[in-house]
Short mmCIF file of C-alpha atoms in Angstrom, two decimals:
data_model
loop_
_atom_site.label_atom_id
_atom_site.label_comp_id
_atom_site.label_asym_id
_atom_site.label_seq_id
_atom_site.Cartn_x
_atom_site.Cartn_y
_atom_site.Cartn_z
CA MET A 17 116.01 93.34 120.21
CA TYR A 18 116.46 95.26 116.95
CA MET A 19 116.85 98.43 119.02
CA ASP A 20 119.43 100.10 121.20
CA GLY A 21 119.83 99.86 124.97
CA SER A 22 117.53 102.78 125.71
CA PHE A 23 114.58 100.43 125.21
CA ALA A 24 115.20 99.05 128.71
CA LEU A 25 114.33 102.49 130.10
CA ILE A 26 111.14 102.62 128.03
CA GLN A 27 110.12 99.18 129.31
CA LYS A 28 110.29 100.47 132.88
CA PHE A 29 108.59 103.80 132.18
CA ASP A 30 105.92 102.95 129.58
CA GLN A 31 104.98 99.29 129.60
CA GLU A 32 102.07 99.79 127.20
CA MET A 33 104.28 101.23 124.46
CA ALA A 34 106.96 98.63 125.18
CA GLU A 35 104.39 95.87 124.71
CA TYR A 36 103.24 97.28 121.36
CA THR A 37 106.83 97.56 120.22
CA LEU A 38 107.71 93.99 121.16
CA LYS A 39 104.59 92.73 119.41
CA GLU A 40 105.47 94.68 116.28
CA GLU A 41 108.98 93.25 116.30
CA LYS A 42 107.47 89.76 116.60
CA ARG A 43 105.06 90.48 113.74
CA GLN A 44 107.88 91.63 111.48
CA LEU A 45 110.00 88.58 112.28
CA GLU A 46 107.18 86.05 111.82
CA THR A 47 105.75 87.40 108.56
CA LEU A 48 107.14 87.74 105.03
CA CYS A 49 107.11 91.36 103.88
CA LEU A 50 106.67 91.84 100.12
CA ILE A 51 105.63 95.49 100.26
CA ALA A 52 107.82 97.14 97.63
CA SER A 53 108.06 100.41 99.56
CA GLU A 54 109.19 98.76 102.82
CA ASN A 55 112.56 97.54 103.97
CA TYR A 56 114.48 96.88 107.18
CA ALA A 57 116.80 99.79 107.80
CA SER A 58 120.49 99.05 108.18
CA PRO A 59 121.46 98.86 111.88
CA ILE A 60 124.46 101.05 111.06
CA THR A 61 122.31 103.92 109.85
CA VAL A 62 119.59 103.42 112.46
CA GLY A 63 122.31 103.59 115.08
CA MET A 64 122.65 107.34 114.46
CA GLU A 65 118.98 108.03 115.20
CA GLY A 66 118.33 109.24 118.71
CA THR A 67 121.99 110.01 119.38
CA VAL A 68 123.12 113.39 120.75
CA TRP A 69 122.46 114.88 117.30
CA ALA A 70 118.74 114.64 118.11
CA ASN A 71 119.29 117.37 120.70
CA LYS A 72 120.80 119.97 118.36
CA ASN A 73 118.94 122.93 116.90
CA ALA A 74 120.68 123.63 113.58
CA GLU A 75 118.17 125.92 111.89
CA GLY A 76 119.61 127.21 108.63
CA TYR A 77 122.42 125.81 106.51
CA PRO A 78 126.12 125.16 107.21
CA GLY A 79 127.89 128.46 107.82
CA HIS A 80 124.57 130.29 108.10
CA ARG A 81 122.84 128.91 111.20
CA PHE A 82 120.39 130.71 113.46
CA ALA A 83 121.64 129.01 116.62
CA GLY A 84 125.04 128.69 118.22
CA GLY A 85 127.06 125.55 118.80
CA CYS A 86 126.72 124.30 115.20
CA GLU A 87 130.39 123.90 114.34
CA LEU A 88 130.20 120.09 114.36
CA ALA A 89 126.68 120.06 112.93
CA ASP A 90 128.07 121.95 109.94
CA LYS A 91 130.75 119.31 109.49
CA VAL A 92 128.18 116.48 109.66
CA GLU A 93 125.81 118.07 107.14
CA ASN A 94 128.66 118.92 104.76
CA LEU A 95 129.97 115.36 105.07
CA ALA A 96 126.53 113.98 104.17
CA LYS A 97 126.34 116.26 101.13
CA GLU A 98 129.83 115.44 99.89
CA ARG A 99 129.24 111.70 100.24
CA CYS A 100 125.96 111.97 98.37
CA LYS A 101 127.64 113.89 95.55
CA GLU A 102 130.35 111.26 95.35
CA LEU A 103 127.84 108.41 95.36
CA PHE A 104 125.57 109.75 92.62
CA GLY A 105 127.92 112.07 90.72
CA CYS A 106 125.60 115.05 91.17
CA GLU A 107 126.53 118.73 91.42
CA TYR A 108 124.46 119.95 94.38
CA VAL A 109 122.59 118.29 97.27
CA ASN A 110 120.06 119.22 99.92
CA VAL A 111 119.77 116.67 102.75
CA GLN A 112 117.42 118.56 105.06
CA SER A 113 114.04 117.56 103.64
CA MET A 114 111.90 115.45 105.96
CA SER A 115 110.43 113.33 103.13
CA SER A 116 110.60 112.67 99.42
CA THR A 117 107.10 114.08 98.88
CA LEU A 118 108.08 117.29 100.67
CA SER A 119 111.17 117.42 98.47
CA ASN A 120 108.96 117.25 95.38
CA VAL A 121 106.82 120.12 96.63
CA ALA A 122 109.93 122.20 97.31
CA VAL A 123 111.20 121.61 93.77
CA LEU A 124 107.86 122.67 92.25
CA ARG A 125 107.81 125.84 94.34
CA ALA A 126 111.41 126.64 93.38
CA LEU A 127 111.10 126.11 89.63
CA LEU A 128 107.50 127.01 88.81
CA LYS A 129 104.83 129.65 89.24
CA PRO A 130 101.28 128.70 90.22
CA GLY A 131 99.42 127.70 87.08
CA ASP A 132 102.52 126.55 85.18
CA THR A 133 102.21 123.30 83.25
CA ILE A 134 103.63 119.99 84.47
CA LEU A 135 103.77 116.85 82.32
CA SER A 136 103.77 113.77 84.54
CA MET A 137 102.65 110.15 84.76
CA GLU A 138 99.08 109.31 85.70
CA LEU A 139 98.71 108.09 89.27
CA ASN A 140 96.56 105.09 88.31
CA GLN A 141 99.14 103.96 85.75
CA GLY A 142 102.13 104.00 88.07
CA GLY A 143 102.85 107.64 88.95
CA HIS A 144 102.98 109.22 92.40
CA LEU A 145 100.47 111.48 94.13
CA SER A 146 103.02 114.30 94.44
CA HIS A 147 103.41 114.41 90.65
CA GLY A 148 100.06 116.10 90.10
CA ALA A 149 97.22 114.10 91.65
CA ARG A 150 94.16 116.33 91.76
CA PHE A 151 93.80 115.98 95.55
CA HIS A 152 97.47 116.85 96.20
CA TYR A 153 99.12 120.27 96.45
CA SER A 154 100.83 119.62 93.11
CA GLY A 155 97.52 119.01 91.36
CA LYS A 156 95.83 122.03 92.89
CA MET A 157 98.56 124.60 92.24
CA TYR A 158 99.65 123.69 88.71
CA ASN A 159 98.19 122.79 85.33
CA ILE A 160 98.71 119.04 85.07
CA VAL A 161 98.98 117.15 81.79
CA GLN A 162 99.56 113.42 82.14
CA TYR A 163 101.03 110.62 80.09
CA GLY A 164 100.39 106.91 80.55
CA LEU A 165 101.25 103.44 79.37
CA ASN A 166 100.93 101.72 76.04
CA LYS A 167 97.94 99.39 76.43
CA GLU A 168 99.64 96.54 74.62
CA THR A 169 103.06 96.58 76.29
CA GLU A 170 102.02 98.23 79.60
CA THR A 171 105.20 100.30 79.42
CA ILE A 172 105.61 104.08 79.27
CA ASP A 173 104.49 105.38 75.88
CA MET A 174 107.45 107.61 75.01
CA GLU A 175 105.85 108.70 71.75
CA GLN A 176 102.88 109.98 73.72
CA VAL A 177 105.23 111.76 76.13
CA ALA A 178 106.96 113.53 73.22
CA ASN A 179 103.70 114.49 71.53
CA LEU A 180 102.16 115.86 74.74
CA ALA A 181 105.32 117.82 75.48
CA ARG A 182 105.30 119.42 72.03
CA GLU A 183 101.60 120.23 72.28
CA HIS A 184 101.46 121.65 75.81
CA LYS A 185 104.99 123.08 76.21
CA PRO A 186 105.28 122.23 79.93
CA GLN A 187 107.65 124.13 82.19
CA LEU A 188 108.46 120.86 84.00
CA ILE A 189 108.43 117.18 83.01
CA ILE A 190 108.42 114.59 85.80
CA CYS A 191 109.59 111.03 85.31
CA GLY A 192 109.64 108.52 88.09
CA THR A 193 107.08 106.06 89.36
CA SER A 194 105.64 104.32 92.40
CA SER A 195 104.25 101.12 90.85
CA TYR A 196 106.09 100.59 87.57
CA PRO A 197 108.22 97.43 87.20
CA ARG A 198 110.31 98.54 84.24
CA MET A 199 113.30 100.86 83.93
CA VAL A 200 112.63 104.48 82.95
CA ASP A 201 114.34 105.85 79.83
CA TYR A 202 115.87 108.90 81.50
CA LYS A 203 117.95 109.76 78.45
CA ARG A 204 114.89 109.99 76.20
CA PHE A 205 113.02 112.02 78.82
CA GLY A 206 116.00 114.38 78.93
CA GLU A 207 115.95 114.79 75.16
CA ILE A 208 112.23 115.59 75.16
CA ALA A 209 112.60 118.11 78.01
CA LYS A 210 115.47 119.83 76.22
CA GLU A 211 113.50 119.96 72.96
CA VAL A 212 110.56 121.83 74.54
CA GLY A 213 112.61 123.93 76.99
CA ALA A 214 111.32 122.22 80.13
CA TYR A 215 113.05 121.28 83.35
CA LEU A 216 113.27 117.53 83.96
CA MET A 217 112.73 116.13 87.45
CA ALA A 218 113.35 112.44 88.13
CA ASP A 219 111.78 110.93 91.25
CA ILE A 220 113.79 107.80 92.05
CA ALA A 221 112.38 107.03 95.50
CA HIS A 222 111.65 103.42 94.50
CA PRO A 223 114.73 102.25 92.53
CA VAL A 224 117.26 104.54 94.25
CA GLY A 225 119.25 101.73 95.88
CA LEU A 226 119.66 99.93 92.58
CA ILE A 227 120.82 103.20 91.04
CA ALA A 228 123.23 103.98 93.89
CA ALA A 229 124.86 100.57 93.45
CA GLY A 230 125.09 100.92 89.66
CA VAL A 231 122.73 98.00 89.04
CA ILE A 232 120.43 100.07 86.80
CA PRO A 233 121.06 103.40 85.00
CA SER A 234 120.98 106.75 86.78
CA PRO A 235 118.98 109.84 85.76
CA VAL A 236 121.61 112.23 87.14
CA PRO A 237 123.31 112.91 83.76
CA TYR A 238 119.98 113.83 82.15
CA ALA A 239 117.78 115.44 84.83
CA ASP A 240 117.92 118.96 86.23
CA VAL A 241 116.64 117.68 89.58
CA VAL A 242 116.53 114.22 91.16
CA THR A 243 114.56 113.50 94.33
CA THR A 244 114.40 110.44 96.53
CA SER A 245 113.52 109.04 99.92
CA THR A 246 116.03 106.96 101.88
CA HIS A 247 114.05 103.83 102.73
CA LYS A 248 112.64 101.37 100.15
CA THR A 249 115.55 99.98 98.12
CA PHE A 250 117.94 102.50 99.69
CA ARG A 251 117.59 100.56 102.99
CA GLY A 252 118.01 103.61 105.17
CA PRO A 253 115.66 105.10 107.78
CA ARG A 254 112.26 106.56 107.00
CA GLY A 255 111.52 110.25 107.30
CA CYS A 256 114.23 111.41 104.93
CA GLY A 257 114.24 113.23 101.60
CA ILE A 258 117.18 114.05 99.35
CA ILE A 259 117.29 116.55 96.51
CA MET A 260 120.09 116.43 93.94
CA CYS A 261 120.25 119.12 91.27
CA ARG A 262 122.26 121.27 88.92
CA GLU A 263 124.51 123.73 90.76
CA GLU A 264 122.62 126.77 89.46
CA LEU A 265 119.31 125.53 90.94
CA GLY A 266 120.65 124.66 94.39
CA LYS A 267 120.09 127.91 96.28
CA LYS A 268 116.54 128.34 94.94
CA ILE A 269 115.63 124.85 96.10
CA ASP A 270 117.38 125.31 99.46
CA GLN A 271 115.23 128.38 100.12
CA GLN A 272 112.06 126.38 99.53
CA ILE A 273 113.09 123.71 102.05
CA PHE A 274 114.20 126.31 104.60
CA PRO A 275 112.63 128.71 105.36
CA GLY A 276 109.92 127.96 102.77
CA LEU A 277 108.53 124.69 104.12
CA GLN A 278 110.49 123.62 107.21
CA GLY A 279 112.16 124.99 110.28
CA ALA A 280 115.24 123.41 111.82
CA PRO A 281 116.39 120.11 110.31
CA LYS A 282 116.59 116.89 112.29
CA MET A 283 120.33 116.54 112.73
CA ASP A 284 120.31 112.91 113.84
CA MET A 285 118.58 112.03 110.56
CA ILE A 286 121.18 113.97 108.59
CA ALA A 287 123.91 112.12 110.48
CA SER A 288 122.14 108.87 109.64
CA ARG A 289 122.10 109.82 105.95
CA ALA A 290 125.83 110.49 106.04
CA VAL A 291 126.42 106.96 107.33
CA LEU A 292 123.99 105.54 104.75
CA PHE A 293 125.87 107.14 101.85
CA LYS A 294 129.13 105.63 103.08
CA GLU A 295 127.47 102.23 103.44
CA CYS A 296 126.22 102.49 99.84
CA MET A 297 129.82 102.61 98.64
CA THR A 298 130.71 99.22 100.14
CA GLU A 299 130.93 95.92 98.26
CA GLU A 300 128.37 94.37 100.63
CA TYR A 301 125.83 96.99 99.63
CA LYS A 302 126.48 96.51 95.93
CA GLU A 303 126.06 92.75 96.31
CA TYR A 304 122.84 93.33 98.22
CA GLN A 305 121.38 95.41 95.41
CA LYS A 306 122.37 92.82 92.80
CA GLN A 307 120.52 90.26 94.89
CA VAL A 308 117.46 92.53 95.16
CA LYS A 309 117.19 92.52 91.35
CA LYS A 310 117.83 88.77 91.07
CA ASN A 311 115.19 88.10 93.70
CA ALA A 312 112.65 90.34 91.97
CA GLU A 313 113.20 88.42 88.74
CA ALA A 314 112.83 85.12 90.63
CA LEU A 315 109.63 86.42 92.22
CA ALA A 316 108.23 87.35 88.82
CA ASP A 317 109.22 84.02 87.28
CA GLY A 318 107.77 82.10 90.21
CA LEU A 319 104.43 83.87 89.98
CA LYS A 320 104.24 83.36 86.22
CA ASP A 321 104.99 79.66 86.69
CA CYS A 322 101.97 79.57 89.00
CA GLY A 323 99.77 81.12 86.31
CA LEU A 324 99.52 84.72 87.58
CA ARG A 325 99.49 87.62 85.09
CA LEU A 326 102.14 90.28 85.65
CA VAL A 327 101.75 93.84 84.39
CA SER A 328 104.22 94.31 81.49
CA GLY A 329 105.07 90.62 81.75
CA GLY A 330 107.80 90.89 84.39
CA THR A 331 110.27 93.25 86.03
CA GLU A 332 113.58 95.02 85.49
CA THR A 333 113.78 96.50 88.98
CA HIS A 334 112.81 95.47 92.52
CA LEU A 335 109.07 95.59 91.94
CA VAL A 336 106.38 93.32 90.50
CA LEU A 337 102.81 94.42 89.76
CA VAL A 338 100.36 91.51 89.71
CA ASP A 339 96.89 91.39 88.14
CA ILE A 340 95.01 89.12 90.56
CA ARG A 341 91.50 89.18 89.04
CA GLU A 342 91.62 85.62 87.68
CA LEU A 343 92.14 84.31 91.21
CA ILE A 344 90.29 86.71 93.51
CA PRO A 345 87.98 89.65 92.74
CA THR A 346 89.98 92.59 94.15
CA GLY A 347 93.40 93.62 95.34
CA ARG A 348 91.85 94.55 98.64
CA GLU A 349 90.67 90.98 99.19
CA ALA A 350 94.05 89.66 98.06
CA GLU A 351 95.82 91.90 100.58
CA ASP A 352 93.53 90.66 103.36
CA VAL A 353 93.85 86.97 102.47
CA LEU A 354 97.63 87.13 102.14
CA GLY A 355 97.89 89.14 105.35
CA SER A 356 95.92 86.44 107.17
CA VAL A 357 98.60 83.87 106.29
CA GLY A 358 101.55 86.15 107.07
CA ILE A 359 102.43 87.41 103.57
CA VAL A 360 102.33 91.20 103.73
CA VAL A 361 101.51 93.06 100.49
CA ASN A 362 99.57 96.14 99.42
CA LYS A 363 96.65 96.39 97.02
CA ASN A 364 97.42 98.51 93.96
CA MET A 365 95.69 99.68 90.83
CA ILE A 366 96.88 98.21 87.54
CA PRO A 367 96.98 100.17 84.26
CA TYR A 368 93.49 101.02 82.99
CA ASP A 369 92.03 99.52 86.15
CA PRO A 370 88.20 99.25 86.07
CA GLN A 371 88.06 99.25 89.87
CA SER A 372 88.56 102.07 92.36
CA ALA A 373 91.82 102.62 94.23
CA ASN A 374 90.13 101.38 97.40
CA LEU A 375 89.48 98.00 95.77
CA ALA A 376 92.04 97.80 92.94
CA SER A 377 92.70 94.90 90.60
CA GLY A 378 96.26 94.18 91.60
CA ILE A 379 98.90 93.90 94.27
CA ARG A 380 102.28 95.64 94.27
CA ILE A 381 105.07 93.48 95.65
CA GLY A 382 108.85 93.69 95.81
CA SER A 383 112.02 91.94 96.89
CA PRO A 384 114.00 94.47 99.04
CA ALA A 385 112.78 93.47 102.51
CA LEU A 386 113.17 89.71 102.10
CA THR A 387 116.55 90.23 100.45
CA THR A 388 117.61 92.21 103.52
CA ARG A 389 116.65 89.23 105.66
CA GLY A 390 118.91 86.99 103.55
CA PHE A 391 116.51 85.35 101.08
CA LYS A 392 117.99 84.04 97.82
CA GLU A 393 116.30 83.14 94.52
CA GLU A 394 114.98 79.71 95.52
CA ASP A 395 113.62 81.12 98.78
CA ILE A 396 111.76 83.78 96.82
CA ARG A 397 110.34 81.23 94.38
CA GLU A 398 108.98 79.31 97.38
CA VAL A 399 107.34 82.52 98.65
CA ALA A 400 105.82 83.03 95.18
CA ARG A 401 104.34 79.53 95.31
CA LEU A 402 102.88 80.15 98.77
CA LEU A 403 101.40 83.46 97.64
CA ALA A 404 99.78 81.87 94.59
CA LYS A 405 98.49 78.93 96.64
CA ALA A 406 96.80 81.25 99.14
CA LEU A 407 95.07 83.24 96.40
CA LYS A 408 94.00 80.18 94.43
CA HIS A 409 92.50 78.57 97.54
CA HIS A 410 91.38 81.72 99.36
CA LYS A 411 88.06 80.11 100.36
CA GLU A 412 89.63 76.91 101.73
CA GLU A 413 90.62 77.40 105.35
CA ALA A 414 92.50 74.11 105.54
CA VAL A 415 94.78 75.16 102.67
CA LEU A 416 95.25 78.61 104.19
CA ASP A 417 96.30 76.95 107.44
CA GLU A 418 98.95 75.00 105.50
CA VAL A 419 100.25 78.20 103.93
CA ARG A 420 100.19 80.00 107.28
CA SER A 421 102.33 77.28 108.87
CA ALA A 422 104.76 77.25 105.94
CA VAL A 423 105.15 81.05 106.05
CA LYS A 424 105.85 81.05 109.78
CA GLU A 425 108.35 78.23 109.39
CA LYS A 426 110.13 80.00 106.54
CA ALA A 427 110.28 83.31 108.38
CA SER A 428 111.68 81.65 111.52
CA HIS A 429 114.96 80.80 109.78
CA TYR A 430 115.90 84.39 108.96
CA PRO A 431 116.89 87.43 111.05
CA MET A 432 115.48 90.85 110.39
CA PHE A 433 118.80 91.97 108.91
CA ALA A 434 121.21 89.39 107.48
CA GLU A 435 124.71 89.66 108.89
CA LYS A 436 126.26 89.22 105.44
CA TRP A 437 125.00 92.67 104.42
CA ILE A 438 126.75 94.46 107.29
CA PRO A 439 129.97 96.09 105.96
CA ARG A 440 133.16 94.64 107.35
CA SER A 441 135.02 97.97 107.21
#
């Protein structure tokens, strides 16, 4: 079991939940997960969840708690913050946020007034809902101006970003994406923000692990605030948000997390983050992230060899965005067909998509989860071939049966978390 010994108690007490859990473990082991926003959390970090820290009320911040008995909780939270600062080279950290999206809301509330202008990336071209989508808090409370991609290159149009910034004089510029396969030019974003007197916030929830390991450049030298989750490429547990910022902004942002948006933090999650940051400093972790990028490139190359069109022509990160319309009408159908053979993906809009988000013209896939299981480049190319075969023959049940058997066979040779990624010290 990929769980601790307490599961034996659950099996005796709640057999229904135990059955669902065992079935989910089986599903994860027997399928190939290509969802770019999913990963298998490190057993070292997960090991802190549900420990005695889950019992502790630590409302407030270290040295200023609203409950007694927090002497060790203070040490744990301060340790997490110091490790994060060392890992990313940032000035100030908040580790209490329950999610990256909540972190983004806290930053907006700390730095802006309702009605202030935000310049951010369009959701349907690779942005995130918390960057100003009309149905989200951010889109309802602030004046949103959005930039997009160059139609020819399908990469961020930095000239458009600069022109919009000069025209609208935003108080905040947001860079960071949820379905963009290329690296973001944080330095240029920083120059534009400085030119127009705006704050710059970088949301690195997707490529954070690659950044932590030094595989791709960091926004920390250029951004006033950096936010992230701790799963995805980070390979930590879900339900975590981190905010890194300039020293002078720290207290304002802290106040928006607590008491502005949350009550007491979840101390076992903070303890887990402290372990995660230490793990990120190991050679095993750095090698893992290098392999994530190599595998993403192999995935992109494999799909192109099979004739699929990739948005922007490839990847520079962990993520590949695939236009599937030449093989199957919608991303939704592609997700269903691939799911039926054990390849787990998510439908996703592509730039200038003529279809709705519910249908979409693409799929967003990534390499982190399979890399965690131990897949190398040739393994990933084989997965790419199976994916393409399923889409090309999506109406031929006999071919789908062949793919289904091959996927199950491939998955059976790999654990959920490869032992080689577990730090030796």
